[in-house]
Amino acid sequence: MAAARPSLGRVFPGSSILFLCDMQEKFRHKIAYFPQIVSVAARMLRVARLLEVPVMLTEQYPQGLGPTVPELGAEGLQPLSKTCFSMVPALRQELDSRPQLESVLLCGIEAQACILNTTLDLLDRGLQVHVVVDACSSRSQVDRLVALARMRQSGAFLSTSEGLILQLVGDAANPKFKEIQKLIKEPAPDSGLLGLFQGQNPLLH
């Protein structure tokens, strides 16, 4: 009997959703590379809107941690408030209403907390998770590195924003490609990933 073919992690607009996790005011000066992370997440949001990929936004205890930062560009999205260190309980009804859903693209903070637990909960539901590594961070870069490794060990895909964007577009003949090309003309800002991935890092092998 042939072995089951491993998932290739392909993403398509019609079966994907973008999750934006907890990019709030009180984290602005505490999260490493916060402006860069938000900038990349904003790029993912603009692409999702162009390709009609659904988007969900959460805020962790907004009474204490403040609203979503304006530079994310999330106007028009209704944030869901939560206290759980996972987006899934707050979004369970949304997930249940989308039987065609296969892939979740995940951006936000913190990697070792809400991003990790959201990933595990989504994998437990049988969904593919694509962690947008240049749109996720933590206060501690050790926590960020180990969380990325942990998610990969559990079956999530680690992807860059541009890699996912080009998968979603699929073809330069896509009528939205010219608009999206303008968004990715400049490389995503550096968020310290080279320092995490360089060399023979055993956590990411």
PDB file of C-alpha atoms in Angstrom:
ATOM      1  CA  MET A   1       0.000   0.000   0.000  1.00  0.00           C
ATOM      2  CA  ALA A   2       1.436   3.388  -1.001  1.00  0.00           C
ATOM      3  CA  ALA A   3       2.341   5.785   1.775  1.00  0.00           C
ATOM      4  CA  ALA A   4       0.046   8.773   2.222  1.00  0.00           C
ATOM      5  CA  ARG A   5       1.296  11.780   0.327  1.00  0.00           C
ATOM      6  CA  PRO A   6       2.416  14.554   2.693  1.00  0.00           C
ATOM      7  CA  SER A   7       0.598  17.837   2.480  1.00  0.00           C
ATOM      8  CA  LEU A   8       2.358  20.297   0.205  1.00  0.00           C
ATOM      9  CA  GLY A   9       0.868  23.321   1.914  1.00  0.00           C
ATOM     10  CA  ARG A  10      -0.542  24.977  -1.158  1.00  0.00           C
ATOM     11  CA  VAL A  11      -2.827  27.950  -0.564  1.00  0.00           C
ATOM     12  CA  PHE A  12      -5.701  29.245  -2.686  1.00  0.00           C
ATOM     13  CA  PRO A  13      -7.901  32.304  -2.099  1.00  0.00           C
ATOM     14  CA  GLY A  14     -11.140  30.322  -2.107  1.00  0.00           C
ATOM     15  CA  SER A  15     -10.074  27.980   0.687  1.00  0.00           C
ATOM     16  CA  SER A  16      -7.963  30.309   2.850  1.00  0.00           C
ATOM     17  CA  ILE A  17      -8.537  32.812   5.644  1.00  0.00           C
ATOM     18  CA  LEU A  18      -6.235  35.417   7.193  1.00  0.00           C
ATOM     19  CA  PHE A  19      -6.015  35.657  10.989  1.00  0.00           C
ATOM     20  CA  LEU A  20      -4.640  38.869  12.533  1.00  0.00           C
ATOM     21  CA  CYS A  21      -3.810  38.373  16.189  1.00  0.00           C
ATOM     22  CA  ASP A  22      -3.617  41.039  18.890  1.00  0.00           C
ATOM     23  CA  MET A  23      -1.550  43.818  17.314  1.00  0.00           C
ATOM     24  CA  GLN A  24      -2.531  46.363  19.968  1.00  0.00           C
ATOM     25  CA  GLU A  25      -1.284  49.657  21.358  1.00  0.00           C
ATOM     26  CA  LYS A  26       0.121  48.400  24.668  1.00  0.00           C
ATOM     27  CA  PHE A  27       2.412  45.990  22.799  1.00  0.00           C
ATOM     28  CA  ARG A  28       3.896  48.740  20.639  1.00  0.00           C
ATOM     29  CA  HIS A  29       7.029  49.309  22.736  1.00  0.00           C
ATOM     30  CA  LYS A  30       7.357  45.781  24.136  1.00  0.00           C
ATOM     31  CA  ILE A  31       7.379  43.483  21.112  1.00  0.00           C
ATOM     32  CA  ALA A  32      10.622  43.113  19.165  1.00  0.00           C
ATOM     33  CA  TYR A  33      10.333  44.540  15.632  1.00  0.00           C
ATOM     34  CA  PHE A  34       6.747  45.628  16.269  1.00  0.00           C
ATOM     35  CA  PRO A  35       6.596  48.262  13.466  1.00  0.00           C
ATOM     36  CA  GLN A  36       8.002  45.786  10.944  1.00  0.00           C
ATOM     37  CA  ILE A  37       5.628  43.023  12.023  1.00  0.00           C
ATOM     38  CA  VAL A  38       2.614  45.311  11.712  1.00  0.00           C
ATOM     39  CA  SER A  39       3.812  46.593   8.327  1.00  0.00           C
ATOM     40  CA  VAL A  40       3.999  43.060   6.935  1.00  0.00           C
ATOM     41  CA  ALA A  41       0.632  42.117   8.442  1.00  0.00           C
ATOM     42  CA  ALA A  42      -0.853  45.237   6.824  1.00  0.00           C
ATOM     43  CA  ARG A  43       0.559  44.068   3.491  1.00  0.00           C
ATOM     44  CA  MET A  44      -1.097  40.671   3.990  1.00  0.00           C
ATOM     45  CA  LEU A  45      -4.374  42.399   4.822  1.00  0.00           C
ATOM     46  CA  ARG A  46      -4.289  44.537   1.675  1.00  0.00           C
ATOM     47  CA  VAL A  47      -3.623  41.469  -0.462  1.00  0.00           C
ATOM     48  CA  ALA A  48      -6.393  39.514   1.259  1.00  0.00           C
ATOM     49  CA  ARG A  49      -8.845  42.295   0.477  1.00  0.00           C
ATOM     50  CA  LEU A  50      -7.783  42.419  -3.170  1.00  0.00           C
ATOM     51  CA  LEU A  51      -8.159  38.639  -3.542  1.00  0.00           C
ATOM     52  CA  GLU A  52     -11.347  38.452  -1.441  1.00  0.00           C
ATOM     53  CA  VAL A  53      -9.746  36.256   1.204  1.00  0.00           C
ATOM     54  CA  PRO A  54     -11.739  36.530   4.455  1.00  0.00           C
ATOM     55  CA  VAL A  55      -9.991  38.203   7.384  1.00  0.00           C
ATOM     56  CA  MET A  56     -10.523  37.812  11.125  1.00  0.00           C
ATOM     57  CA  LEU A  57      -9.078  40.139  13.765  1.00  0.00           C
ATOM     58  CA  THR A  58      -8.754  39.600  17.512  1.00  0.00           C
ATOM     59  CA  GLU A  59      -7.757  41.760  20.464  1.00  0.00           C
ATOM     60  CA  GLN A  60      -6.459  40.379  23.755  1.00  0.00           C
ATOM     61  CA  TYR A  61      -8.216  42.019  26.711  1.00  0.00           C
ATOM     62  CA  PRO A  62      -8.608  45.396  24.948  1.00  0.00           C
ATOM     63  CA  GLN A  63      -9.722  47.121  28.168  1.00  0.00           C
ATOM     64  CA  GLY A  64      -6.169  46.766  29.431  1.00  0.00           C
ATOM     65  CA  LEU A  65      -4.078  46.341  26.276  1.00  0.00           C
ATOM     66  CA  GLY A  66      -5.781  48.910  24.095  1.00  0.00           C
ATOM     67  CA  PRO A  67      -7.155  48.811  20.561  1.00  0.00           C
ATOM     68  CA  THR A  68      -5.593  47.489  17.387  1.00  0.00           C
ATOM     69  CA  VAL A  69      -2.913  49.883  16.117  1.00  0.00           C
ATOM     70  CA  PRO A  70      -4.170  52.105  13.273  1.00  0.00           C
ATOM     71  CA  GLU A  71      -1.227  51.399  10.969  1.00  0.00           C
ATOM     72  CA  LEU A  72      -2.490  47.834  10.488  1.00  0.00           C
ATOM     73  CA  GLY A  73      -5.185  49.365   8.293  1.00  0.00           C
ATOM     74  CA  ALA A  74      -7.920  47.190   9.750  1.00  0.00           C
ATOM     75  CA  GLU A  75     -10.713  49.730   9.346  1.00  0.00           C
ATOM     76  CA  GLY A  76     -13.953  47.971   8.573  1.00  0.00           C
ATOM     77  CA  LEU A  77     -12.995  44.827  10.477  1.00  0.00           C
ATOM     78  CA  GLN A  78     -14.836  44.127  13.706  1.00  0.00           C
ATOM     79  CA  PRO A  79     -12.263  42.923  16.250  1.00  0.00           C
ATOM     80  CA  LEU A  80     -13.279  40.059  18.487  1.00  0.00           C
ATOM     81  CA  SER A  81     -12.282  40.497  22.104  1.00  0.00           C
ATOM     82  CA  LYS A  82     -10.724  37.546  23.917  1.00  0.00           C
ATOM     83  CA  THR A  83      -8.864  36.560  27.056  1.00  0.00           C
ATOM     84  CA  CYS A  84      -7.871  33.055  25.927  1.00  0.00           C
ATOM     85  CA  PHE A  85      -4.304  32.591  24.613  1.00  0.00           C
ATOM     86  CA  SER A  86      -5.733  31.295  21.339  1.00  0.00           C
ATOM     87  CA  MET A  87      -7.868  32.904  18.664  1.00  0.00           C
ATOM     88  CA  VAL A  88      -9.862  29.744  18.041  1.00  0.00           C
ATOM     89  CA  PRO A  89     -12.450  29.876  20.862  1.00  0.00           C
ATOM     90  CA  ALA A  90     -13.450  33.409  19.813  1.00  0.00           C
ATOM     91  CA  LEU A  91     -13.592  32.401  16.142  1.00  0.00           C
ATOM     92  CA  ARG A  92     -15.117  28.937  16.470  1.00  0.00           C
ATOM     93  CA  GLN A  93     -18.455  29.980  14.982  1.00  0.00           C
ATOM     94  CA  GLU A  94     -16.692  31.581  12.004  1.00  0.00           C
ATOM     95  CA  LEU A  95     -14.608  28.449  11.450  1.00  0.00           C
ATOM     96  CA  ASP A  96     -17.634  26.171  11.722  1.00  0.00           C
ATOM     97  CA  SER A  97     -19.455  28.220   9.082  1.00  0.00           C
ATOM     98  CA  ARG A  98     -16.740  27.670   6.445  1.00  0.00           C
ATOM     99  CA  PRO A  99     -16.711  23.987   5.391  1.00  0.00           C
ATOM    100  CA  GLN A 100     -14.542  24.832   2.363  1.00  0.00           C
ATOM    101  CA  LEU A 101     -11.766  26.234   4.562  1.00  0.00           C
ATOM    102  CA  GLU A 102      -8.423  24.446   4.317  1.00  0.00           C
ATOM    103  CA  SER A 103      -5.699  26.973   5.145  1.00  0.00           C
ATOM    104  CA  VAL A 104      -5.229  29.638   7.804  1.00  0.00           C
ATOM    105  CA  LEU A 105      -2.613  32.345   7.277  1.00  0.00           C
ATOM    106  CA  LEU A 106      -1.538  33.568  10.705  1.00  0.00           C
ATOM    107  CA  CYS A 107       0.013  36.925  11.646  1.00  0.00           C
ATOM    108  CA  GLY A 108       0.472  38.650  14.986  1.00  0.00           C
ATOM    109  CA  ILE A 109       1.766  38.324  18.515  1.00  0.00           C
ATOM    110  CA  GLU A 110       3.052  36.808  20.640  1.00  0.00           C
ATOM    111  CA  ALA A 111       4.642  33.824  18.919  1.00  0.00           C
ATOM    112  CA  GLN A 112       5.006  31.699  22.061  1.00  0.00           C
ATOM    113  CA  ALA A 113       1.527  32.531  23.359  1.00  0.00           C
ATOM    114  CA  CYS A 114      -1.487  33.257  21.159  1.00  0.00           C
ATOM    115  CA  ILE A 115       0.205  32.372  17.860  1.00  0.00           C
ATOM    116  CA  LEU A 116       1.437  28.992  19.114  1.00  0.00           C
ATOM    117  CA  ASN A 117      -1.824  28.062  20.821  1.00  0.00           C
ATOM    118  CA  THR A 118      -3.918  29.224  17.871  1.00  0.00           C
ATOM    119  CA  THR A 119      -1.742  27.083  15.610  1.00  0.00           C
ATOM    120  CA  LEU A 120      -2.180  23.995  17.770  1.00  0.00           C
ATOM    121  CA  ASP A 121      -5.947  24.500  17.995  1.00  0.00           C
ATOM    122  CA  LEU A 122      -6.246  24.928  14.217  1.00  0.00           C
ATOM    123  CA  LEU A 123      -4.103  21.874  13.514  1.00  0.00           C
ATOM    124  CA  ASP A 124      -6.296  19.936  15.929  1.00  0.00           C
ATOM    125  CA  ARG A 125      -9.259  20.873  13.729  1.00  0.00           C
ATOM    126  CA  GLY A 126      -7.490  19.405  10.685  1.00  0.00           C
ATOM    127  CA  LEU A 127      -6.650  22.755   9.089  1.00  0.00           C
ATOM    128  CA  GLN A 128      -3.344  23.694   7.498  1.00  0.00           C
ATOM    129  CA  VAL A 129      -1.609  26.571   9.256  1.00  0.00           C
ATOM    130  CA  HIS A 130       0.791  28.929   7.521  1.00  0.00           C
ATOM    131  CA  VAL A 131       2.657  31.040  10.046  1.00  0.00           C
ATOM    132  CA  VAL A 132       3.761  34.271   8.370  1.00  0.00           C
ATOM    133  CA  VAL A 133       7.201  34.400   9.977  1.00  0.00           C
ATOM    134  CA  ASP A 134       7.915  38.021   9.044  1.00  0.00           C
ATOM    135  CA  ALA A 135       4.581  39.042  10.590  1.00  0.00           C
ATOM    136  CA  CYS A 136       4.956  37.287  13.963  1.00  0.00           C
ATOM    137  CA  SER A 137       7.121  38.240  16.914  1.00  0.00           C
ATOM    138  CA  SER A 138       7.518  38.221  20.711  1.00  0.00           C
ATOM    139  CA  ARG A 139       9.085  40.321  23.445  1.00  0.00           C
ATOM    140  CA  SER A 140      11.897  37.736  23.594  1.00  0.00           C
ATOM    141  CA  GLN A 141      13.642  36.527  20.462  1.00  0.00           C
ATOM    142  CA  VAL A 142      14.376  33.224  22.211  1.00  0.00           C
ATOM    143  CA  ASP A 143      10.650  32.726  22.713  1.00  0.00           C
ATOM    144  CA  ARG A 144      10.057  33.673  19.087  1.00  0.00           C
ATOM    145  CA  LEU A 145      12.637  31.201  17.777  1.00  0.00           C
ATOM    146  CA  VAL A 146      11.522  28.284  19.933  1.00  0.00           C
ATOM    147  CA  ALA A 147       7.851  28.967  19.172  1.00  0.00           C
ATOM    148  CA  LEU A 148       8.522  28.860  15.428  1.00  0.00           C
ATOM    149  CA  ALA A 149      10.368  25.583  15.863  1.00  0.00           C
ATOM    150  CA  ARG A 150       7.568  24.186  18.036  1.00  0.00           C
ATOM    151  CA  MET A 151       4.905  25.082  15.483  1.00  0.00           C
ATOM    152  CA  ARG A 152       6.924  23.506  12.702  1.00  0.00           C
ATOM    153  CA  GLN A 153       7.381  20.333  14.761  1.00  0.00           C
ATOM    154  CA  SER A 154       3.611  20.171  15.210  1.00  0.00           C
ATOM    155  CA  GLY A 155       2.926  20.400  11.482  1.00  0.00           C
ATOM    156  CA  ALA A 156       2.549  24.093  10.672  1.00  0.00           C
ATOM    157  CA  PHE A 157       4.181  25.630   7.617  1.00  0.00           C
ATOM    158  CA  LEU A 158       6.615  28.502   8.138  1.00  0.00           C
ATOM    159  CA  SER A 159       6.273  30.936   5.245  1.00  0.00           C
ATOM    160  CA  THR A 160       7.248  34.479   4.363  1.00  0.00           C
ATOM    161  CA  SER A 161       4.632  37.020   3.450  1.00  0.00           C
ATOM    162  CA  GLU A 162       5.815  37.301  -0.133  1.00  0.00           C
ATOM    163  CA  GLY A 163       5.891  33.538  -0.590  1.00  0.00           C
ATOM    164  CA  LEU A 164       2.283  33.267   0.540  1.00  0.00           C
ATOM    165  CA  ILE A 165       1.174  36.284  -1.482  1.00  0.00           C
ATOM    166  CA  LEU A 166       2.569  34.819  -4.690  1.00  0.00           C
ATOM    167  CA  GLN A 167       0.961  31.453  -3.948  1.00  0.00           C
ATOM    168  CA  LEU A 168      -2.386  33.183  -3.490  1.00  0.00           C
ATOM    169  CA  VAL A 169      -2.021  35.167  -6.731  1.00  0.00           C
ATOM    170  CA  GLY A 170      -0.937  32.048  -8.604  1.00  0.00           C
ATOM    171  CA  ASP A 171      -0.342  33.626 -12.016  1.00  0.00           C
ATOM    172  CA  ALA A 172       0.923  36.923 -13.398  1.00  0.00           C
ATOM    173  CA  ALA A 173      -2.190  36.866 -15.569  1.00  0.00           C
ATOM    174  CA  ASN A 174      -4.332  37.253 -12.439  1.00  0.00           C
ATOM    175  CA  PRO A 175      -6.308  40.505 -12.913  1.00  0.00           C
ATOM    176  CA  LYS A 176      -5.212  41.649  -9.430  1.00  0.00           C
ATOM    177  CA  PHE A 177      -1.521  40.963 -10.011  1.00  0.00           C
ATOM    178  CA  LYS A 178      -0.550  44.486 -11.087  1.00  0.00           C
ATOM    179  CA  GLU A 179      -1.978  45.977  -7.890  1.00  0.00           C
ATOM    180  CA  ILE A 180      -0.359  43.300  -5.753  1.00  0.00           C
ATOM    181  CA  GLN A 181       2.948  43.679  -7.562  1.00  0.00           C
ATOM    182  CA  LYS A 182       3.068  47.291  -6.350  1.00  0.00           C
ATOM    183  CA  LEU A 183       2.674  46.070  -2.756  1.00  0.00           C
ATOM    184  CA  ILE A 184       5.564  43.629  -2.958  1.00  0.00           C
ATOM    185  CA  LYS A 185       7.854  45.697  -5.162  1.00  0.00           C
ATOM    186  CA  GLU A 186       9.884  46.595  -2.068  1.00  0.00           C
ATOM    187  CA  PRO A 187      11.025  43.623   0.049  1.00  0.00           C
ATOM    188  CA  ALA A 188       9.365  43.143   3.408  1.00  0.00           C
ATOM    189  CA  PRO A 189      11.164  45.055   6.179  1.00  0.00           C
ATOM    190  CA  ASP A 190      13.819  43.220   8.171  1.00  0.00           C
ATOM    191  CA  SER A 191      12.381  41.764  11.372  1.00  0.00           C
ATOM    192  CA  GLY A 192      15.474  40.000  12.659  1.00  0.00           C
ATOM    193  CA  LEU A 193      14.774  36.669  11.010  1.00  0.00           C
ATOM    194  CA  LEU A 194      18.253  36.283   9.535  1.00  0.00           C
ATOM    195  CA  GLY A 195      19.669  36.229  13.027  1.00  0.00           C
ATOM    196  CA  LEU A 196      17.250  33.440  13.945  1.00  0.00           C
ATOM    197  CA  PHE A 197      17.736  31.313  10.842  1.00  0.00           C
ATOM    198  CA  GLN A 198      21.425  31.778  10.062  1.00  0.00           C
ATOM    199  CA  GLY A 199      23.974  29.056  10.637  1.00  0.00           C
ATOM    200  CA  GLN A 200      23.252  25.496  11.683  1.00  0.00           C
ATOM    201  CA  ASN A 201      20.420  26.254  14.047  1.00  0.00           C
ATOM    202  CA  PRO A 202      19.287  22.860  15.365  1.00  0.00           C
ATOM    203  CA  LEU A 203      15.853  24.132  16.348  1.00  0.00           C
ATOM    204  CA  LEU A 204      14.896  24.783  12.737  1.00  0.00           C
ATOM    205  CA  HIS A 205      16.185  21.546  11.203  1.00  0.00           C
TER     206      HIS A 205
END
